[in-house]
Amino acid sequence: MAWALARRCDELGVDLIQNCEVTGFQLDRGRVTGVQTSRGRIAAGKVGLAAAGHSSVLAELAGFRLPIQSHPLQALVSELFEPVHPTVVMSNHVHVYVSQAHKGELVLGAGVDSYNGYGQRGAFHVIEEQMAAAVELFPMFARAHVLRTWGGIVDTTFDASPIISDTPVDELYVNCGWGTGGFKGTPASGLTFAHTIATGKAHPLNEPFALDRFETGQLIDEHGAAAVAH
Ligand SMILES: Cc1cc2nc3c(=O)[nH]c(=O)nc-3n(C[C@H](O)[C@H](O)[C@H](O)COP(=O)(O)OP(=O)(O)OC[C@H]3O[C@@H](n4cnc5c(N)ncnc54)[C@H](O)[C@@H]3O)c2cc1C
């Protein structure tokens, strides 16, 4: 994956700088002119901010606030099994989702840990509760062992929809708020964000997803879309 991305960047003449933390923004009369990083200053006529769970931290450095809450989100897999579960089940009632990977692992998760946080791990009691919920739905899973758990920080908005938008800083654009669903949004997210940065105007698809909807009240409530309470 990393190799394919590096090759594509080569083809496009794009530099991908790894291990390079943005530590600040350079502004001139309300317009972004570059970023400060742990590896020096990078001048830029336009900047796209796509930092998921750290979006609001970076926006603060640029001088504005985002309506984002950062939460830990965890998932886990079991050891390998013969095919026993040929579908995806999501239950908002007992609060778990489960599917079986082609290799055989059961893949399980729940909603976000309810507190705000930036740790790359969540609380154990959340895993315990989601396993109890899974066993309530499928008693045979009680014999499964947890093989691996992981957690990340997700950027949630209060209408559960992303923000792909310009910002109060000229030529600084933001793509965030994907919460628990940013993988499946990748193609539309990339296309519309690239269009917005290149033209300075929203693509028709992301017009309703602007930052100002939190001022106008024209929210896009997608809380029901995930089927587990995110
Ligand atoms: C456990 C878990 C399960 C999930 N399951 C699903 C799923 O089943 N389906 C789905 O669609 N989505 C899922 N998601 C959500 C999905 O992973 C995210 O929405 C998606 O990865 C967000 O993509 P992104 O490009 O916006 O951010 P990321 O892929 O998180 O990239 C943001 C990048 O910004 C970098 N960054 C942060 N701060 C700085 C800084 N100061 N300077 C430089 N770089 C910085 C980070 O290092 C990171 O590389 C899951 C998330 C978690 C945590």
Short mmCIF file of C-alpha atoms and ligand atoms in Angstrom, two decimals:
data_model
loop_
_atom_site.label_atom_id
_atom_site.label_comp_id
_atom_site.label_asym_id
_atom_site.label_seq_id
_atom_site.Cartn_x
_atom_site.Cartn_y
_atom_site.Cartn_z
CA MET A 1 0.00 0.00 0.00
CA ALA A 2 2.72 2.46 1.02
CA TRP A 3 4.79 1.38 -2.00
CA ALA A 4 1.82 1.92 -4.37
CA LEU A 5 1.16 5.35 -2.86
CA ALA A 6 4.82 6.34 -3.18
CA ARG A 7 4.82 5.23 -6.87
CA ARG A 8 1.61 7.18 -7.62
CA CYS A 9 3.11 10.28 -6.00
CA ASP A 10 6.19 9.85 -8.22
CA GLU A 11 3.98 9.63 -11.32
CA LEU A 12 2.15 12.81 -10.32
CA GLY A 13 5.34 14.62 -9.36
CA VAL A 14 4.05 14.95 -5.78
CA ASP A 15 6.34 14.80 -2.75
CA LEU A 16 5.14 12.75 0.19
CA ILE A 17 7.15 13.80 3.26
CA GLN A 18 6.94 11.22 6.02
CA ASN A 19 7.63 11.80 9.73
CA CYS A 20 6.98 15.49 9.29
CA GLU A 21 4.68 17.07 11.87
CA VAL A 22 2.91 20.33 11.13
CA THR A 23 3.52 22.56 14.16
CA GLY A 24 2.04 25.83 12.94
CA PHE A 25 0.68 27.87 10.03
CA GLN A 26 2.13 30.98 8.47
CA LEU A 27 -0.50 33.60 7.80
CA ASP A 28 -0.35 36.94 6.04
CA ARG A 29 -3.37 39.25 6.33
CA GLY A 30 -5.80 36.39 6.83
CA ARG A 31 -4.32 34.20 4.11
CA VAL A 32 -2.20 31.07 4.57
CA THR A 33 1.26 31.27 3.05
CA GLY A 34 2.86 28.12 4.40
CA VAL A 35 3.22 25.63 7.20
CA GLN A 36 5.83 25.25 9.91
CA THR A 37 6.89 21.65 10.40
CA SER A 38 9.25 19.59 12.51
CA ARG A 39 11.49 19.53 9.41
CA GLY A 40 11.36 23.22 8.61
CA ARG A 41 9.10 25.69 6.85
CA ILE A 42 7.17 24.83 3.69
CA ALA A 43 5.78 27.73 1.67
CA ALA A 44 2.41 27.10 0.05
CA GLY A 45 -0.19 29.07 -1.88
CA LYS A 46 -2.91 26.67 -0.75
CA VAL A 47 -3.09 24.25 2.17
CA GLY A 48 -5.43 21.28 2.68
CA LEU A 49 -5.92 20.14 6.27
CA ALA A 50 -6.94 16.46 6.57
CA ALA A 51 -5.78 15.35 10.02
CA ALA A 52 -8.85 13.37 11.19
CA GLY A 53 -8.85 13.20 15.02
CA HIS A 54 -6.27 16.02 15.26
CA SER A 55 -8.10 18.42 12.93
CA SER A 56 -9.32 20.70 15.70
CA VAL A 57 -5.83 20.83 17.26
CA LEU A 58 -4.41 22.04 13.94
CA ALA A 59 -7.30 24.43 13.23
CA GLU A 60 -6.61 26.03 16.60
CA LEU A 61 -3.02 26.63 15.47
CA ALA A 62 -4.41 28.42 12.40
CA GLY A 63 -6.63 30.56 14.63
CA PHE A 64 -10.13 29.12 14.24
CA ARG A 65 -12.27 26.49 15.97
CA LEU A 66 -13.86 23.43 14.38
CA PRO A 67 -17.12 21.86 15.62
CA ILE A 68 -15.32 18.55 16.09
CA GLN A 69 -15.13 16.21 19.06
CA SER A 70 -12.28 13.68 19.10
CA HIS A 71 -13.08 10.25 20.53
CA PRO A 72 -11.26 6.92 20.73
CA LEU A 73 -12.80 4.19 18.54
CA GLN A 74 -11.83 0.55 18.98
CA ALA A 75 -12.19 -2.63 16.95
CA LEU A 76 -10.99 -6.20 17.46
CA VAL A 77 -10.60 -9.52 15.68
CA SER A 78 -10.86 -13.09 16.93
CA GLU A 79 -8.71 -16.06 15.99
CA LEU A 80 -9.46 -17.77 12.66
CA PHE A 81 -12.63 -19.87 12.23
CA GLU A 82 -14.26 -21.87 9.49
CA PRO A 83 -16.95 -19.77 7.75
CA VAL A 84 -19.79 -19.42 10.30
CA HIS A 85 -21.08 -15.90 9.76
CA PRO A 86 -21.64 -15.04 6.07
CA THR A 87 -23.03 -11.54 6.59
CA VAL A 88 -22.59 -8.29 8.53
CA VAL A 89 -24.76 -7.79 11.60
CA MET A 90 -24.99 -4.38 13.25
CA SER A 91 -27.13 -3.93 16.32
CA ASN A 92 -27.87 -0.53 17.72
CA HIS A 93 -29.92 -2.21 20.41
CA VAL A 94 -27.18 -4.26 22.09
CA HIS A 95 -24.47 -2.13 20.51
CA VAL A 96 -22.10 -4.23 18.48
CA TYR A 97 -21.29 -5.03 14.87
CA VAL A 98 -19.77 -8.28 13.65
CA SER A 99 -18.71 -9.76 10.32
CA GLN A 100 -16.29 -12.51 9.33
CA ALA A 101 -13.21 -11.74 7.26
CA HIS A 102 -12.35 -13.95 4.27
CA LYS A 103 -9.38 -15.32 6.24
CA GLY A 104 -11.76 -16.40 9.02
CA GLU A 105 -11.42 -13.82 11.80
CA LEU A 106 -14.56 -12.42 13.36
CA VAL A 107 -14.30 -8.62 13.11
CA LEU A 108 -16.11 -6.84 15.93
CA GLY A 109 -16.62 -3.30 17.10
CA ALA A 110 -19.03 -0.89 18.70
CA GLY A 111 -19.49 2.86 18.75
CA VAL A 112 -16.95 5.38 19.97
CA ASP A 113 -15.76 5.46 23.58
CA SER A 114 -18.05 8.14 24.97
CA TYR A 115 -15.37 10.46 26.42
CA ASN A 116 -13.10 12.80 24.46
CA GLY A 117 -9.50 11.69 24.15
CA TYR A 118 -6.37 11.56 22.01
CA GLY A 119 -4.86 8.27 23.23
CA GLN A 120 -4.40 5.68 20.48
CA ARG A 121 -6.22 3.13 22.65
CA GLY A 122 -9.63 3.00 24.23
CA ALA A 123 -11.04 1.75 27.51
CA PHE A 124 -11.19 -1.98 28.27
CA HIS A 125 -14.75 -1.85 29.63
CA VAL A 126 -15.97 -0.80 26.14
CA ILE A 127 -14.48 -4.00 24.68
CA GLU A 128 -16.01 -6.02 27.51
CA GLU A 129 -19.45 -4.55 26.81
CA GLN A 130 -19.23 -5.11 23.07
CA MET A 131 -18.19 -8.75 23.60
CA ALA A 132 -21.13 -9.23 25.99
CA ALA A 133 -23.41 -7.79 23.30
CA ALA A 134 -21.94 -10.10 20.64
CA VAL A 135 -22.44 -13.14 22.86
CA GLU A 136 -26.02 -12.08 23.57
CA LEU A 137 -26.68 -12.13 19.80
CA PHE A 138 -24.56 -15.20 19.02
CA PRO A 139 -23.99 -17.42 22.10
CA MET A 140 -21.56 -19.62 20.10
CA PHE A 141 -19.07 -16.69 19.97
CA ALA A 142 -18.51 -17.16 23.72
CA ARG A 143 -15.82 -19.71 22.79
CA ALA A 144 -13.92 -17.31 20.53
CA HIS A 145 -10.68 -15.74 21.72
CA VAL A 146 -9.72 -12.14 21.06
CA LEU A 147 -6.60 -12.11 18.90
CA ARG A 148 -5.95 -8.40 18.39
CA THR A 149 -7.54 -5.09 19.37
CA TRP A 150 -6.71 -1.62 18.13
CA GLY A 151 -7.94 1.93 18.55
CA GLY A 152 -7.68 5.27 16.79
CA ILE A 153 -8.98 8.79 17.25
CA VAL A 154 -12.02 9.70 15.22
CA ASP A 155 -13.27 13.20 14.46
CA THR A 156 -17.00 13.42 15.06
CA THR A 157 -19.35 16.28 14.20
CA PHE A 158 -22.71 16.67 15.89
CA ASP A 159 -24.66 15.91 12.69
CA ALA A 160 -22.38 12.87 11.99
CA SER A 161 -21.49 14.22 8.52
CA PRO A 162 -18.07 15.28 7.22
CA ILE A 163 -16.84 18.82 6.62
CA ILE A 164 -15.22 19.47 3.22
CA SER A 165 -14.91 23.20 3.06
CA ASP A 166 -13.05 26.45 2.91
CA THR A 167 -12.27 28.01 6.30
CA PRO A 168 -12.06 31.49 7.85
CA VAL A 169 -8.40 31.54 6.65
CA ASP A 170 -8.09 32.27 2.91
CA GLU A 171 -6.71 29.36 0.84
CA LEU A 172 -6.77 26.99 3.83
CA TYR A 173 -9.23 24.15 3.23
CA VAL A 174 -10.40 21.44 5.58
CA ASN A 175 -11.55 17.86 5.13
CA CYS A 176 -12.58 16.27 8.42
CA GLY A 177 -15.47 15.02 10.52
CA TRP A 178 -15.52 11.58 8.90
CA GLY A 179 -15.81 9.99 12.30
CA THR A 180 -16.19 6.25 12.06
CA GLY A 181 -16.83 6.12 8.29
CA GLY A 182 -13.91 7.71 6.50
CA PHE A 183 -12.63 4.60 4.69
CA LYS A 184 -15.78 4.09 2.69
CA GLY A 185 -15.96 7.81 1.93
CA THR A 186 -12.45 7.94 0.42
CA PRO A 187 -13.26 8.28 -3.33
CA ALA A 188 -15.84 11.06 -2.91
CA SER A 189 -13.77 12.69 -0.18
CA GLY A 190 -10.64 12.82 -2.39
CA LEU A 191 -12.46 13.98 -5.52
CA THR A 192 -14.45 16.76 -3.88
CA PHE A 193 -11.58 17.98 -1.70
CA ALA A 194 -9.21 18.16 -4.69
CA HIS A 195 -11.86 20.11 -6.63
CA THR A 196 -12.42 22.51 -3.72
CA ILE A 197 -8.70 23.19 -3.28
CA ALA A 198 -7.99 23.53 -7.02
CA THR A 199 -10.90 25.85 -7.86
CA GLY A 200 -11.49 27.57 -4.50
CA LYS A 201 -15.17 26.53 -4.82
CA ALA A 202 -17.10 23.53 -3.56
CA HIS A 203 -17.90 20.68 -5.97
CA PRO A 204 -21.71 20.29 -6.26
CA LEU A 205 -21.39 17.08 -4.21
CA ASN A 206 -19.77 18.75 -1.19
CA GLU A 207 -21.59 22.10 -1.31
CA PRO A 208 -23.93 21.11 1.58
CA PHE A 209 -20.96 19.88 3.65
CA ALA A 210 -19.47 23.34 4.27
CA LEU A 211 -18.35 24.57 7.67
CA ASP A 212 -20.99 27.32 7.71
CA ARG A 213 -23.82 24.78 8.13
CA PHE A 214 -23.06 24.86 11.85
CA GLU A 215 -23.95 28.58 11.79
CA THR A 216 -26.93 28.44 9.41
CA GLY A 217 -28.39 25.33 11.06
CA GLN A 218 -28.65 23.49 7.72
CA LEU A 219 -27.30 20.29 9.25
CA ILE A 220 -27.19 16.94 7.44
CA ASP A 221 -28.20 14.51 10.14
CA GLU A 222 -26.66 11.11 9.40
CA HIS A 223 -26.77 9.63 12.90
CA GLY A 224 -28.90 6.72 11.70
CA ALA A 225 -26.57 5.78 8.83
CA ALA A 226 -24.05 3.69 10.73
CA ALA A 227 -26.56 1.48 12.56
CA VAL A 228 -24.36 1.48 15.63
CA ALA A 229 -24.50 4.60 17.75
CA HIS A 230 -21.47 6.62 16.73
C1 LIG B 1 -10.92 1.23 15.06
C2 LIG B 1 -11.43 1.95 13.85
C3 LIG B 1 -12.26 1.29 12.96
C4 LIG B 1 -12.74 1.94 11.83
N1 LIG B 1 -13.53 1.25 10.97
C5 LIG B 1 -13.98 1.87 9.86
C6 LIG B 1 -14.79 1.14 8.92
O1 LIG B 1 -15.11 -0.04 9.10
N2 LIG B 1 -15.22 1.78 7.81
C7 LIG B 1 -14.91 3.09 7.56
O2 LIG B 1 -15.33 3.63 6.55
N3 LIG B 1 -14.14 3.80 8.43
C8 LIG B 1 -13.68 3.23 9.55
N4 LIG B 1 -12.92 3.94 10.46
C9 LIG B 1 -12.71 5.38 10.23
C10 LIG B 1 -11.59 5.65 9.24
O3 LIG B 1 -10.43 4.95 9.67
C11 LIG B 1 -11.29 7.17 9.23
O4 LIG B 1 -12.51 7.90 9.04
C12 LIG B 1 -10.34 7.49 8.09
O5 LIG B 1 -9.16 6.74 8.21
C13 LIG B 1 -10.02 8.98 8.11
O6 LIG B 1 -9.16 9.24 7.03
P1 LIG B 1 -8.39 10.59 6.97
O7 LIG B 1 -7.53 10.55 5.75
O8 LIG B 1 -9.35 11.74 7.14
O9 LIG B 1 -7.50 10.60 8.30
P2 LIG B 1 -6.28 9.59 8.72
O10 LIG B 1 -6.20 8.40 7.84
O11 LIG B 1 -6.40 9.40 10.21
O12 LIG B 1 -5.06 10.52 8.39
C14 LIG B 1 -4.80 11.70 9.13
C15 LIG B 1 -3.29 11.87 9.12
O13 LIG B 1 -2.97 13.14 9.69
C16 LIG B 1 -1.75 12.98 10.36
N5 LIG B 1 -1.56 14.10 11.29
C17 LIG B 1 -2.22 14.40 12.43
N6 LIG B 1 -1.70 15.49 13.00
C18 LIG B 1 -0.69 15.91 12.20
C19 LIG B 1 0.25 16.98 12.24
N7 LIG B 1 0.27 17.89 13.23
N8 LIG B 1 1.17 17.08 11.24
C20 LIG B 1 1.20 16.19 10.22
N9 LIG B 1 0.33 15.16 10.12
C21 LIG B 1 -0.58 15.02 11.09
C22 LIG B 1 -1.89 11.63 11.07
O14 LIG B 1 -0.61 11.13 11.40
C23 LIG B 1 -2.57 10.81 9.97
O15 LIG B 1 -1.64 10.16 9.15
C24 LIG B 1 -12.39 3.31 11.59
C25 LIG B 1 -11.55 3.99 12.48
C26 LIG B 1 -11.08 3.32 13.61
C27 LIG B 1 -10.17 4.07 14.57
#
